[in-house]
PDB file of C-alpha atoms in Angstrom:
ATOM      1  CA  MET Y   1      90.462 -82.024  28.810  1.00  0.00           C
ATOM      2  CA  GLY Y   2      89.310 -84.531  26.217  1.00  0.00           C
ATOM      3  CA  ASN Y   3      91.120 -87.339  28.086  1.00  0.00           C
ATOM      4  CA  PHE Y   4      88.838 -86.869  31.111  1.00  0.00           C
ATOM      5  CA  SER Y   5      85.162 -87.469  31.743  1.00  0.00           C
ATOM      6  CA  VAL Y   6      83.521 -84.225  32.823  1.00  0.00           C
ATOM      7  CA  ILE Y   7      81.675 -84.485  36.147  1.00  0.00           C
ATOM      8  CA  ARG Y   8      78.519 -82.470  36.700  1.00  0.00           C
ATOM      9  CA  GLU Y   9      77.125 -84.348  39.690  1.00  0.00           C
ATOM     10  CA  PHE Y  10      78.517 -84.638  43.192  1.00  0.00           C
ATOM     11  CA  VAL Y  11      77.981 -86.879  46.198  1.00  0.00           C
ATOM     12  CA  LEU Y  12      77.582 -85.226  49.599  1.00  0.00           C
ATOM     13  CA  LEU Y  13      79.023 -87.421  52.338  1.00  0.00           C
ATOM     14  CA  GLY Y  14      77.307 -85.436  55.080  1.00  0.00           C
ATOM     15  CA  PHE Y  15      77.358 -87.435  58.305  1.00  0.00           C
ATOM     16  CA  SER Y  16      77.720 -90.838  56.671  1.00  0.00           C
ATOM     17  CA  HIS Y  17      80.385 -91.770  59.238  1.00  0.00           C
ATOM     18  CA  LEU Y  18      77.588 -91.687  61.843  1.00  0.00           C
ATOM     19  CA  HIS Y  19      75.390 -94.114  59.928  1.00  0.00           C
ATOM     20  CA  GLU Y  20      74.090 -95.789  63.101  1.00  0.00           C
ATOM     21  CA  PHE Y  21      72.761 -92.414  64.357  1.00  0.00           C
ATOM     22  CA  GLN Y  22      71.147 -91.213  61.106  1.00  0.00           C
ATOM     23  CA  ILE Y  23      67.545 -91.450  62.379  1.00  0.00           C
ATOM     24  CA  LEU Y  24      68.429 -89.834  65.703  1.00  0.00           C
ATOM     25  CA  LEU Y  25      70.269 -87.023  63.906  1.00  0.00           C
ATOM     26  CA  PHE Y  26      67.322 -86.541  61.560  1.00  0.00           C
ATOM     27  CA  ALA Y  27      64.868 -86.214  64.454  1.00  0.00           C
ATOM     28  CA  LEU Y  28      67.126 -83.839  66.402  1.00  0.00           C
ATOM     29  CA  ILE Y  29      67.954 -81.579  63.439  1.00  0.00           C
ATOM     30  CA  LEU Y  30      64.303 -81.553  62.300  1.00  0.00           C
ATOM     31  CA  LEU Y  31      63.176 -80.447  65.767  1.00  0.00           C
ATOM     32  CA  ILE Y  32      65.814 -77.689  65.863  1.00  0.00           C
ATOM     33  CA  TYR Y  33      64.883 -76.630  62.313  1.00  0.00           C
ATOM     34  CA  VAL Y  34      61.173 -76.304  63.116  1.00  0.00           C
ATOM     35  CA  LEU Y  35      61.873 -74.382  66.338  1.00  0.00           C
ATOM     36  CA  THR Y  36      64.332 -72.126  64.488  1.00  0.00           C
ATOM     37  CA  VAL Y  37      61.796 -71.202  61.817  1.00  0.00           C
ATOM     38  CA  LEU Y  38      59.013 -70.675  64.381  1.00  0.00           C
ATOM     39  CA  GLY Y  39      61.250 -68.651  66.713  1.00  0.00           C
ATOM     40  CA  ASN Y  40      62.537 -66.307  64.015  1.00  0.00           C
ATOM     41  CA  LEU Y  41      59.051 -65.971  62.506  1.00  0.00           C
ATOM     42  CA  ALA Y  42      57.774 -65.014  65.950  1.00  0.00           C
ATOM     43  CA  ILE Y  43      60.349 -62.207  66.231  1.00  0.00           C
ATOM     44  CA  ILE Y  44      59.486 -60.934  62.736  1.00  0.00           C
ATOM     45  CA  THR Y  45      55.750 -61.049  63.477  1.00  0.00           C
ATOM     46  CA  LEU Y  46      56.088 -59.318  66.853  1.00  0.00           C
ATOM     47  CA  THR Y  47      58.252 -56.578  65.332  1.00  0.00           C
ATOM     48  CA  CYS Y  48      55.810 -55.933  62.495  1.00  0.00           C
ATOM     49  CA  LEU Y  49      52.604 -55.993  64.544  1.00  0.00           C
ATOM     50  CA  ASN Y  50      53.575 -54.265  67.798  1.00  0.00           C
ATOM     51  CA  SER Y  51      54.220 -50.499  67.631  1.00  0.00           C
ATOM     52  CA  ARG Y  52      56.470 -50.612  70.721  1.00  0.00           C
ATOM     53  CA  LEU Y  53      58.986 -52.609  68.694  1.00  0.00           C
ATOM     54  CA  HIS Y  54      59.100 -50.122  65.812  1.00  0.00           C
ATOM     55  CA  SER Y  55      62.598 -48.970  66.735  1.00  0.00           C
ATOM     56  CA  PRO Y  56      65.823 -49.060  64.683  1.00  0.00           C
ATOM     57  CA  MET Y  57      67.315 -51.905  66.755  1.00  0.00           C
ATOM     58  CA  CYS Y  58      64.164 -54.026  66.413  1.00  0.00           C
ATOM     59  CA  PHE Y  59      64.028 -53.282  62.689  1.00  0.00           C
ATOM     60  CA  PHE Y  60      67.599 -54.550  62.301  1.00  0.00           C
ATOM     61  CA  LEU Y  61      66.773 -57.531  64.517  1.00  0.00           C
ATOM     62  CA  CYS Y  62      63.811 -58.343  62.258  1.00  0.00           C
ATOM     63  CA  ASN Y  63      66.093 -58.414  59.197  1.00  0.00           C
ATOM     64  CA  PHE Y  64      68.697 -60.431  61.075  1.00  0.00           C
ATOM     65  CA  SER Y  65      66.062 -63.013  62.069  1.00  0.00           C
ATOM     66  CA  LEU Y  66      64.882 -63.212  58.456  1.00  0.00           C
ATOM     67  CA  MET Y  67      68.422 -63.887  57.265  1.00  0.00           C
ATOM     68  CA  GLU Y  68      69.076 -66.489  59.948  1.00  0.00           C
ATOM     69  CA  MET Y  69      65.899 -68.296  58.939  1.00  0.00           C
ATOM     70  CA  LEU Y  70      66.843 -68.175  55.249  1.00  0.00           C
ATOM     71  CA  VAL Y  71      70.375 -69.465  55.940  1.00  0.00           C
ATOM     72  CA  THR Y  72      68.889 -72.427  57.783  1.00  0.00           C
ATOM     73  CA  CYS Y  73      66.369 -73.056  54.983  1.00  0.00           C
ATOM     74  CA  THR Y  74      69.211 -73.026  52.452  1.00  0.00           C
ATOM     75  CA  VAL Y  75      71.069 -75.887  54.132  1.00  0.00           C
ATOM     76  CA  VAL Y  76      68.885 -77.917  56.493  1.00  0.00           C
ATOM     77  CA  PRO Y  77      66.103 -79.302  54.210  1.00  0.00           C
ATOM     78  CA  ARG Y  78      68.694 -80.879  51.917  1.00  0.00           C
ATOM     79  CA  MET Y  79      70.624 -82.189  54.925  1.00  0.00           C
ATOM     80  CA  LEU Y  80      67.474 -83.786  56.335  1.00  0.00           C
ATOM     81  CA  ALA Y  81      66.691 -85.435  52.986  1.00  0.00           C
ATOM     82  CA  ASP Y  82      70.223 -86.853  52.760  1.00  0.00           C
ATOM     83  CA  LEU Y  83      69.962 -88.339  56.247  1.00  0.00           C
ATOM     84  CA  LEU Y  84      67.070 -90.516  55.083  1.00  0.00           C
ATOM     85  CA  THR Y  85      68.404 -91.622  51.699  1.00  0.00           C
ATOM     86  CA  THR Y  86      71.437 -93.310  50.219  1.00  0.00           C
ATOM     87  CA  HIS Y  87      71.115 -91.221  47.028  1.00  0.00           C
ATOM     88  CA  LYS Y  88      72.990 -88.110  48.167  1.00  0.00           C
ATOM     89  CA  THR Y  89      73.871 -86.609  44.809  1.00  0.00           C
ATOM     90  CA  MET Y  90      73.670 -82.948  43.821  1.00  0.00           C
ATOM     91  CA  SER Y  91      74.161 -81.427  40.381  1.00  0.00           C
ATOM     92  CA  LEU Y  92      76.722 -78.672  39.841  1.00  0.00           C
ATOM     93  CA  ALA Y  93      73.927 -76.142  39.249  1.00  0.00           C
ATOM     94  CA  GLU Y  94      72.204 -77.109  42.523  1.00  0.00           C
ATOM     95  CA  CYS Y  95      75.532 -77.044  44.324  1.00  0.00           C
ATOM     96  CA  LEU Y  96      76.463 -73.550  43.126  1.00  0.00           C
ATOM     97  CA  THR Y  97      72.955 -72.233  43.790  1.00  0.00           C
ATOM     98  CA  GLN Y  98      73.044 -73.463  47.376  1.00  0.00           C
ATOM     99  CA  SER Y  99      76.564 -72.105  47.840  1.00  0.00           C
ATOM    100  CA  PHE Y 100      75.585 -68.705  46.398  1.00  0.00           C
ATOM    101  CA  PHE Y 101      72.626 -68.185  48.715  1.00  0.00           C
ATOM    102  CA  TYR Y 102      74.457 -69.550  51.766  1.00  0.00           C
ATOM    103  CA  PHE Y 103      77.414 -67.174  51.391  1.00  0.00           C
ATOM    104  CA  SER Y 104      75.318 -64.218  50.197  1.00  0.00           C
ATOM    105  CA  LEU Y 105      73.056 -64.464  53.234  1.00  0.00           C
ATOM    106  CA  GLY Y 106      76.051 -65.044  55.503  1.00  0.00           C
ATOM    107  CA  SER Y 107      77.836 -61.962  54.142  1.00  0.00           C
ATOM    108  CA  THR Y 108      74.691 -59.867  54.582  1.00  0.00           C
ATOM    109  CA  ASN Y 109      74.417 -61.229  58.109  1.00  0.00           C
ATOM    110  CA  PHE Y 110      77.822 -59.866  59.101  1.00  0.00           C
ATOM    111  CA  LEU Y 111      76.976 -56.466  57.612  1.00  0.00           C
ATOM    112  CA  ILE Y 112      73.697 -56.322  59.560  1.00  0.00           C
ATOM    113  CA  LEU Y 113      75.535 -57.195  62.783  1.00  0.00           C
ATOM    114  CA  THR Y 114      77.917 -54.310  62.053  1.00  0.00           C
ATOM    115  CA  VAL Y 115      74.998 -51.923  61.490  1.00  0.00           C
ATOM    116  CA  MET Y 116      73.464 -53.111  64.781  1.00  0.00           C
ATOM    117  CA  ALA Y 117      76.739 -52.297  66.562  1.00  0.00           C
ATOM    118  CA  PHE Y 118      76.701 -48.816  64.990  1.00  0.00           C
ATOM    119  CA  ASP Y 119      73.100 -48.403  66.156  1.00  0.00           C
ATOM    120  CA  ARG Y 120      74.092 -49.234  69.739  1.00  0.00           C
ATOM    121  CA  TYR Y 121      77.042 -46.818  69.472  1.00  0.00           C
ATOM    122  CA  MET Y 122      74.751 -43.984  68.346  1.00  0.00           C
ATOM    123  CA  ALA Y 123      72.113 -44.779  71.004  1.00  0.00           C
ATOM    124  CA  ILE Y 124      74.605 -44.805  73.893  1.00  0.00           C
ATOM    125  CA  CYS Y 125      77.312 -42.357  72.807  1.00  0.00           C
ATOM    126  CA  HIS Y 126      75.085 -39.801  71.032  1.00  0.00           C
ATOM    127  CA  PRO Y 127      71.599 -40.189  72.556  1.00  0.00           C
ATOM    128  CA  LEU Y 128      70.475 -36.649  71.680  1.00  0.00           C
ATOM    129  CA  HIS Y 129      71.272 -37.068  67.985  1.00  0.00           C
ATOM    130  CA  TYR Y 130      70.137 -40.697  67.803  1.00  0.00           C
ATOM    131  CA  PRO Y 131      66.465 -40.090  66.808  1.00  0.00           C
ATOM    132  CA  THR Y 132      67.425 -37.754  63.958  1.00  0.00           C
ATOM    133  CA  ILE Y 133      70.361 -39.789  62.626  1.00  0.00           C
ATOM    134  CA  MET Y 134      68.824 -43.269  62.927  1.00  0.00           C
ATOM    135  CA  ASN Y 135      65.441 -42.350  61.471  1.00  0.00           C
ATOM    136  CA  GLY Y 136      63.242 -44.685  59.417  1.00  0.00           C
ATOM    137  CA  PRO Y 137      64.563 -43.875  55.902  1.00  0.00           C
ATOM    138  CA  VAL Y 138      68.181 -44.123  57.062  1.00  0.00           C
ATOM    139  CA  CYS Y 139      67.565 -47.541  58.647  1.00  0.00           C
ATOM    140  CA  VAL Y 140      65.891 -48.818  55.481  1.00  0.00           C
ATOM    141  CA  LYS Y 141      68.796 -47.569  53.332  1.00  0.00           C
ATOM    142  CA  LEU Y 142      71.348 -49.224  55.630  1.00  0.00           C
ATOM    143  CA  VAL Y 143      69.544 -52.575  55.408  1.00  0.00           C
ATOM    144  CA  VAL Y 144      69.143 -52.327  51.624  1.00  0.00           C
ATOM    145  CA  VAL Y 145      72.861 -51.594  51.241  1.00  0.00           C
ATOM    146  CA  CYS Y 146      73.690 -54.633  53.406  1.00  0.00           C
ATOM    147  CA  TRP Y 147      71.515 -56.920  51.265  1.00  0.00           C
ATOM    148  CA  VAL Y 148      72.790 -55.529  47.947  1.00  0.00           C
ATOM    149  CA  VAL Y 149      76.486 -55.610  48.902  1.00  0.00           C
ATOM    150  CA  GLY Y 150      76.182 -59.057  50.458  1.00  0.00           C
ATOM    151  CA  PHE Y 151      74.616 -60.585  47.350  1.00  0.00           C
ATOM    152  CA  LEU Y 152      76.609 -58.709  44.692  1.00  0.00           C
ATOM    153  CA  SER Y 153      79.937 -59.671  46.288  1.00  0.00           C
ATOM    154  CA  ILE Y 154      79.251 -63.406  45.824  1.00  0.00           C
ATOM    155  CA  ILE Y 155      78.168 -63.202  42.175  1.00  0.00           C
ATOM    156  CA  SER Y 156      81.684 -62.994  40.696  1.00  0.00           C
ATOM    157  CA  PRO Y 157      83.230 -66.025  42.475  1.00  0.00           C
ATOM    158  CA  THR Y 158      80.065 -68.045  41.780  1.00  0.00           C
ATOM    159  CA  LEU Y 159      80.209 -67.263  38.046  1.00  0.00           C
ATOM    160  CA  GLN Y 160      83.893 -68.202  37.990  1.00  0.00           C
ATOM    161  CA  LYS Y 161      83.087 -71.558  39.569  1.00  0.00           C
ATOM    162  CA  THR Y 162      80.698 -72.314  36.691  1.00  0.00           C
ATOM    163  CA  GLN Y 163      83.737 -72.248  34.368  1.00  0.00           C
ATOM    164  CA  LEU Y 164      85.686 -74.878  36.324  1.00  0.00           C
ATOM    165  CA  TRP Y 165      86.304 -78.408  35.071  1.00  0.00           C
ATOM    166  CA  PHE Y 166      85.597 -81.352  37.332  1.00  0.00           C
ATOM    167  CA  CYS Y 167      87.086 -84.650  36.208  1.00  0.00           C
ATOM    168  CA  GLY Y 168      86.939 -86.760  39.384  1.00  0.00           C
ATOM    169  CA  PRO Y 169      86.595 -87.657  42.154  1.00  0.00           C
ATOM    170  CA  ASN Y 170      83.116 -86.263  42.805  1.00  0.00           C
ATOM    171  CA  VAL Y 171      82.693 -86.766  46.577  1.00  0.00           C
ATOM    172  CA  ILE Y 172      82.251 -83.632  48.736  1.00  0.00           C
ATOM    173  CA  ASP Y 173      83.043 -84.413  52.357  1.00  0.00           C
ATOM    174  CA  HIS Y 174      80.428 -82.046  53.757  1.00  0.00           C
ATOM    175  CA  TYR Y 175      76.685 -81.824  54.357  1.00  0.00           C
ATOM    176  CA  PHE Y 176      76.273 -78.842  52.000  1.00  0.00           C
ATOM    177  CA  CYS Y 177      78.096 -77.416  49.003  1.00  0.00           C
ATOM    178  CA  ASP Y 178      80.824 -75.469  50.779  1.00  0.00           C
ATOM    179  CA  SER Y 179      83.311 -73.595  48.607  1.00  0.00           C
ATOM    180  CA  ALA Y 180      86.621 -75.090  49.759  1.00  0.00           C
ATOM    181  CA  PRO Y 181      85.632 -78.794  49.438  1.00  0.00           C
ATOM    182  CA  LEU Y 182      84.180 -78.088  45.979  1.00  0.00           C
ATOM    183  CA  LEU Y 183      87.329 -76.318  44.755  1.00  0.00           C
ATOM    184  CA  LYS Y 184      89.458 -79.264  45.920  1.00  0.00           C
ATOM    185  CA  LEU Y 185      87.642 -81.478  43.407  1.00  0.00           C
ATOM    186  CA  SER Y 186      88.345 -79.254  40.414  1.00  0.00           C
ATOM    187  CA  CYS Y 187      91.076 -80.141  37.941  1.00  0.00           C
ATOM    188  CA  SER Y 188      91.257 -76.486  36.825  1.00  0.00           C
ATOM    189  CA  ASP Y 189      93.481 -73.813  38.344  1.00  0.00           C
ATOM    190  CA  THR Y 190      91.454 -72.529  41.309  1.00  0.00           C
ATOM    191  CA  ARG Y 191      94.069 -70.271  42.898  1.00  0.00           C
ATOM    192  CA  HIS Y 192      92.362 -67.056  41.761  1.00  0.00           C
ATOM    193  CA  ILE Y 193      88.995 -68.159  43.159  1.00  0.00           C
ATOM    194  CA  GLU Y 194      90.616 -69.299  46.415  1.00  0.00           C
ATOM    195  CA  HIS Y 195      92.306 -65.903  46.788  1.00  0.00           C
ATOM    196  CA  MET Y 196      89.011 -64.148  46.084  1.00  0.00           C
ATOM    197  CA  ASP Y 197      87.192 -66.309  48.641  1.00  0.00           C
ATOM    198  CA  PHE Y 198      89.849 -65.553  51.228  1.00  0.00           C
ATOM    199  CA  PHE Y 199      89.702 -61.814  50.439  1.00  0.00           C
ATOM    200  CA  LEU Y 200      85.918 -61.800  50.838  1.00  0.00           C
ATOM    201  CA  SER Y 201      86.305 -63.663  54.137  1.00  0.00           C
ATOM    202  CA  LEU Y 202      88.696 -60.978  55.353  1.00  0.00           C
ATOM    203  CA  VAL Y 203      86.324 -58.194  54.303  1.00  0.00           C
ATOM    204  CA  PHE Y 204      83.080 -59.649  55.610  1.00  0.00           C
ATOM    205  CA  VAL Y 205      84.443 -61.321  58.734  1.00  0.00           C
ATOM    206  CA  LEU Y 206      87.574 -59.578  59.996  1.00  0.00           C
ATOM    207  CA  ALA Y 207      86.850 -56.053  58.688  1.00  0.00           C
ATOM    208  CA  THR Y 208      83.295 -56.012  60.042  1.00  0.00           C
ATOM    209  CA  MET Y 209      84.481 -57.550  63.305  1.00  0.00           C
ATOM    210  CA  LEU Y 210      87.054 -54.746  63.624  1.00  0.00           C
ATOM    211  CA  LEU Y 211      84.305 -52.153  63.164  1.00  0.00           C
ATOM    212  CA  ILE Y 212      82.200 -53.887  65.826  1.00  0.00           C
ATOM    213  CA  VAL Y 213      85.147 -54.012  68.249  1.00  0.00           C
ATOM    214  CA  VAL Y 214      85.830 -50.298  67.719  1.00  0.00           C
ATOM    215  CA  SER Y 215      82.132 -49.532  68.306  1.00  0.00           C
ATOM    216  CA  TYR Y 216      82.134 -51.447  71.578  1.00  0.00           C
ATOM    217  CA  ILE Y 217      85.353 -49.841  72.773  1.00  0.00           C
ATOM    218  CA  LEU Y 218      83.691 -46.448  72.300  1.00  0.00           C
ATOM    219  CA  ILE Y 219      80.500 -47.745  73.957  1.00  0.00           C
ATOM    220  CA  VAL Y 220      82.396 -49.048  76.999  1.00  0.00           C
ATOM    221  CA  ALA Y 221      84.281 -45.754  77.312  1.00  0.00           C
ATOM    222  CA  ALA Y 222      80.984 -43.838  77.239  1.00  0.00           C
ATOM    223  CA  VAL Y 223      79.227 -46.183  79.685  1.00  0.00           C
ATOM    224  CA  LEU Y 224      82.036 -45.910  82.238  1.00  0.00           C
ATOM    225  CA  HIS Y 225      81.375 -42.168  82.408  1.00  0.00           C
ATOM    226  CA  ILE Y 226      77.759 -42.773  83.483  1.00  0.00           C
ATOM    227  CA  PRO Y 227      77.659 -41.868  87.205  1.00  0.00           C
ATOM    228  CA  SER Y 228      74.991 -44.320  88.424  1.00  0.00           C
ATOM    229  CA  SER Y 229      75.531 -48.076  88.496  1.00  0.00           C
ATOM    230  CA  SER Y 230      71.925 -48.659  87.397  1.00  0.00           C
ATOM    231  CA  GLY Y 231      72.507 -46.455  84.368  1.00  0.00           C
ATOM    232  CA  ARG Y 232      75.650 -48.385  83.457  1.00  0.00           C
ATOM    233  CA  GLN Y 233      73.850 -51.701  83.900  1.00  0.00           C
ATOM    234  CA  LYS Y 234      70.948 -50.560  81.697  1.00  0.00           C
ATOM    235  CA  ALA Y 235      73.330 -49.383  78.973  1.00  0.00           C
ATOM    236  CA  PHE Y 236      75.260 -52.652  78.974  1.00  0.00           C
ATOM    237  CA  SER Y 237      72.039 -54.702  78.969  1.00  0.00           C
ATOM    238  CA  THR Y 238      70.967 -53.129  75.668  1.00  0.00           C
ATOM    239  CA  CYS Y 239      74.134 -54.523  74.068  1.00  0.00           C
ATOM    240  CA  ALA Y 240      74.232 -57.956  75.729  1.00  0.00           C
ATOM    241  CA  SER Y 241      72.133 -59.878  73.199  1.00  0.00           C
ATOM    242  CA  HIS Y 242      73.922 -58.386  70.200  1.00  0.00           C
ATOM    243  CA  LEU Y 243      77.337 -59.070  71.720  1.00  0.00           C
ATOM    244  CA  THR Y 244      76.405 -62.692  72.467  1.00  0.00           C
ATOM    245  CA  VAL Y 245      75.350 -63.293  68.850  1.00  0.00           C
ATOM    246  CA  VAL Y 246      78.526 -61.596  67.594  1.00  0.00           C
ATOM    247  CA  VAL Y 247      80.724 -63.927  69.645  1.00  0.00           C
ATOM    248  CA  LEU Y 248      78.859 -67.039  68.416  1.00  0.00           C
ATOM    249  CA  GLY Y 249      78.748 -65.997  64.766  1.00  0.00           C
ATOM    250  CA  TYR Y 250      82.249 -64.608  64.367  1.00  0.00           C
ATOM    251  CA  GLY Y 251      83.945 -67.326  66.389  1.00  0.00           C
ATOM    252  CA  SER Y 252      82.762 -70.138  64.139  1.00  0.00           C
ATOM    253  CA  ALA Y 253      83.228 -68.124  60.913  1.00  0.00           C
ATOM    254  CA  ILE Y 254      86.842 -67.253  61.733  1.00  0.00           C
ATOM    255  CA  PHE Y 255      87.591 -70.884  62.587  1.00  0.00           C
ATOM    256  CA  ILE Y 256      86.213 -72.159  59.271  1.00  0.00           C
ATOM    257  CA  TYR Y 257      86.903 -69.463  56.672  1.00  0.00           C
ATOM    258  CA  VAL Y 258      89.669 -67.154  57.936  1.00  0.00           C
ATOM    259  CA  ARG Y 259      91.962 -69.192  60.156  1.00  0.00           C
ATOM    260  CA  PRO Y 260      94.495 -71.180  58.095  1.00  0.00           C
ATOM    261  CA  GLY Y 261      93.433 -74.381  59.991  1.00  0.00           C
ATOM    262  CA  LYS Y 262      94.230 -76.959  57.289  1.00  0.00           C
ATOM    263  CA  GLY Y 263      95.414 -79.258  60.028  1.00  0.00           C
ATOM    264  CA  HIS Y 264      91.947 -79.467  61.546  1.00  0.00           C
ATOM    265  CA  SER Y 265      89.983 -82.602  60.793  1.00  0.00           C
ATOM    266  CA  THR Y 266      87.131 -82.459  58.288  1.00  0.00           C
ATOM    267  CA  HIS Y 267      84.711 -83.799  60.895  1.00  0.00           C
ATOM    268  CA  LEU Y 268      85.621 -80.952  63.263  1.00  0.00           C
ATOM    269  CA  LYS Y 269      85.057 -78.353  60.539  1.00  0.00           C
ATOM    270  CA  LYS Y 270      81.704 -79.907  59.669  1.00  0.00           C
ATOM    271  CA  SER Y 271      80.688 -79.788  63.323  1.00  0.00           C
ATOM    272  CA  VAL Y 272      81.619 -76.104  63.604  1.00  0.00           C
ATOM    273  CA  ALA Y 273      79.777 -75.367  60.330  1.00  0.00           C
ATOM    274  CA  LEU Y 274      76.745 -77.143  61.786  1.00  0.00           C
ATOM    275  CA  LEU Y 275      76.947 -74.745  64.732  1.00  0.00           C
ATOM    276  CA  THR Y 276      76.801 -71.804  62.307  1.00  0.00           C
ATOM    277  CA  ALA Y 277      74.027 -73.123  60.046  1.00  0.00           C
ATOM    278  CA  VAL Y 278      71.781 -74.869  62.592  1.00  0.00           C
ATOM    279  CA  VAL Y 279      72.530 -74.219  66.270  1.00  0.00           C
ATOM    280  CA  THR Y 280      73.210 -70.459  66.222  1.00  0.00           C
ATOM    281  CA  PRO Y 281      70.023 -69.556  64.260  1.00  0.00           C
ATOM    282  CA  PHE Y 282      68.125 -71.733  66.759  1.00  0.00           C
ATOM    283  CA  LEU Y 283      69.607 -69.919  69.773  1.00  0.00           C
ATOM    284  CA  ASN Y 284      69.288 -66.373  68.431  1.00  0.00           C
ATOM    285  CA  PRO Y 285      65.521 -65.942  69.064  1.00  0.00           C
ATOM    286  CA  PHE Y 286      66.009 -67.046  72.675  1.00  0.00           C
ATOM    287  CA  ILE Y 287      69.042 -64.787  73.128  1.00  0.00           C
ATOM    288  CA  PHE Y 288      67.249 -61.718  71.784  1.00  0.00           C
ATOM    289  CA  THR Y 289      64.013 -62.555  73.625  1.00  0.00           C
ATOM    290  CA  PHE Y 290      65.520 -63.053  77.067  1.00  0.00           C
ATOM    291  CA  ARG Y 291      68.048 -60.235  76.755  1.00  0.00           C
ATOM    292  CA  ASN Y 292      65.833 -57.583  75.152  1.00  0.00           C
ATOM    293  CA  GLU Y 293      63.612 -55.818  77.684  1.00  0.00           C
ATOM    294  CA  LYS Y 294      61.194 -54.427  75.087  1.00  0.00           C
ATOM    295  CA  VAL Y 295      60.633 -57.845  73.516  1.00  0.00           C
ATOM    296  CA  LYS Y 296      60.133 -59.396  76.965  1.00  0.00           C
ATOM    297  CA  GLU Y 297      57.570 -56.741  77.876  1.00  0.00           C
ATOM    298  CA  VAL Y 298      55.625 -57.294  74.639  1.00  0.00           C
ATOM    299  CA  ILE Y 299      55.595 -61.087  75.143  1.00  0.00           C
ATOM    300  CA  GLU Y 300      54.489 -60.715  78.778  1.00  0.00           C
ATOM    301  CA  ASP Y 301      51.668 -58.331  77.792  1.00  0.00           C
ATOM    302  CA  MET Y 302      50.492 -60.671  75.043  1.00  0.00           C
ATOM    303  CA  THR Y 303      50.552 -63.611  77.461  1.00  0.00           C
ATOM    304  CA  GLU Y 304      48.503 -61.670  80.016  1.00  0.00           C
ATOM    305  CA  ARG Y 305      45.917 -60.726  77.367  1.00  0.00           C
ATOM    306  CA  ILE Y 306      45.598 -64.343  76.262  1.00  0.00           C
ATOM    307  CA  LEU Y 307      45.120 -65.495  79.861  1.00  0.00           C
ATOM    308  CA  LEU Y 308      42.523 -62.805  80.522  1.00  0.00           C
ATOM    309  CA  ARG Y 309      40.587 -63.782  77.408  1.00  0.00           C
ATOM    310  CA  ASP Y 310      40.679 -67.444  78.414  1.00  0.00           C
ATOM    311  CA  PRO Y 311      39.309 -67.784  81.986  1.00  0.00           C
ATOM    312  CA  ALA Y 312      39.960 -71.548  81.995  1.00  0.00           C
ATOM    313  CA  ALA Y 313      43.647 -71.002  81.247  1.00  0.00           C
ATOM    314  CA  HIS Y 314      43.759 -68.253  83.852  1.00  0.00           C
ATOM    315  CA  ARG Y 315      42.413 -70.617  86.533  1.00  0.00           C
TER     316      ARG Y 315
END
């Protein structure tokens, strides 16, 4: 390797091909970022402060909102800074740190979604045993396991990436330090890391998705045995928000990290990744708010109290 200059700094292209829309993109992404943080913070605050939301599903939703907010905070601030500057460099240490937290939080996210599906399965298929099985300590243990497994699984590939040689070029055609574009720049043998990344994608995306699909097959089978149509509608409504988020999250993740799609353009992959890192976390608070009856009731009660306290607003 003595014949090569070792590279420890990388240039993120981001959305440089849209240079005439940089300011517009900055304003749009900043607005979405602020609303995302405020929306997810609102869900966390409501869940913590209102006793009616102290249920297993709301507890999992609170953790999911926290993770969505952290994923966005891992990627978006740097993206916003790069949209306003021509100096879009990132050191290898910064790159690997961002990549570690992005994929750790993403992996934990999929595990939490799986736990939420199991919670819905227990609530609908085994309602009599649900309060005893999904009690407070069990819910806390499930969430802790999700966080620990999600973060520990990304440590090994991240440490292996610190041992790679980079001898040029140093341009990452992405808006954050994604694993695949970084590995393409290495002049070391990256096959083992690529296989490990693909294996982790299979475990955290396809395996968890399979568990969720099985849970919903059992849920649908149980709901169809409910005699009243109102009962069936109520049972399905408790799953609607979770199922919507599952479709959004898993669809984009499979397209980027599991599907072989090397023929897809880089710009298309960046757009889909933007959906995962920016748009989906922005939509999730609205999806869970409008689809969750308990959350809607709490928000309506709080709004009524505010109006009653403020006669001018009430008029």
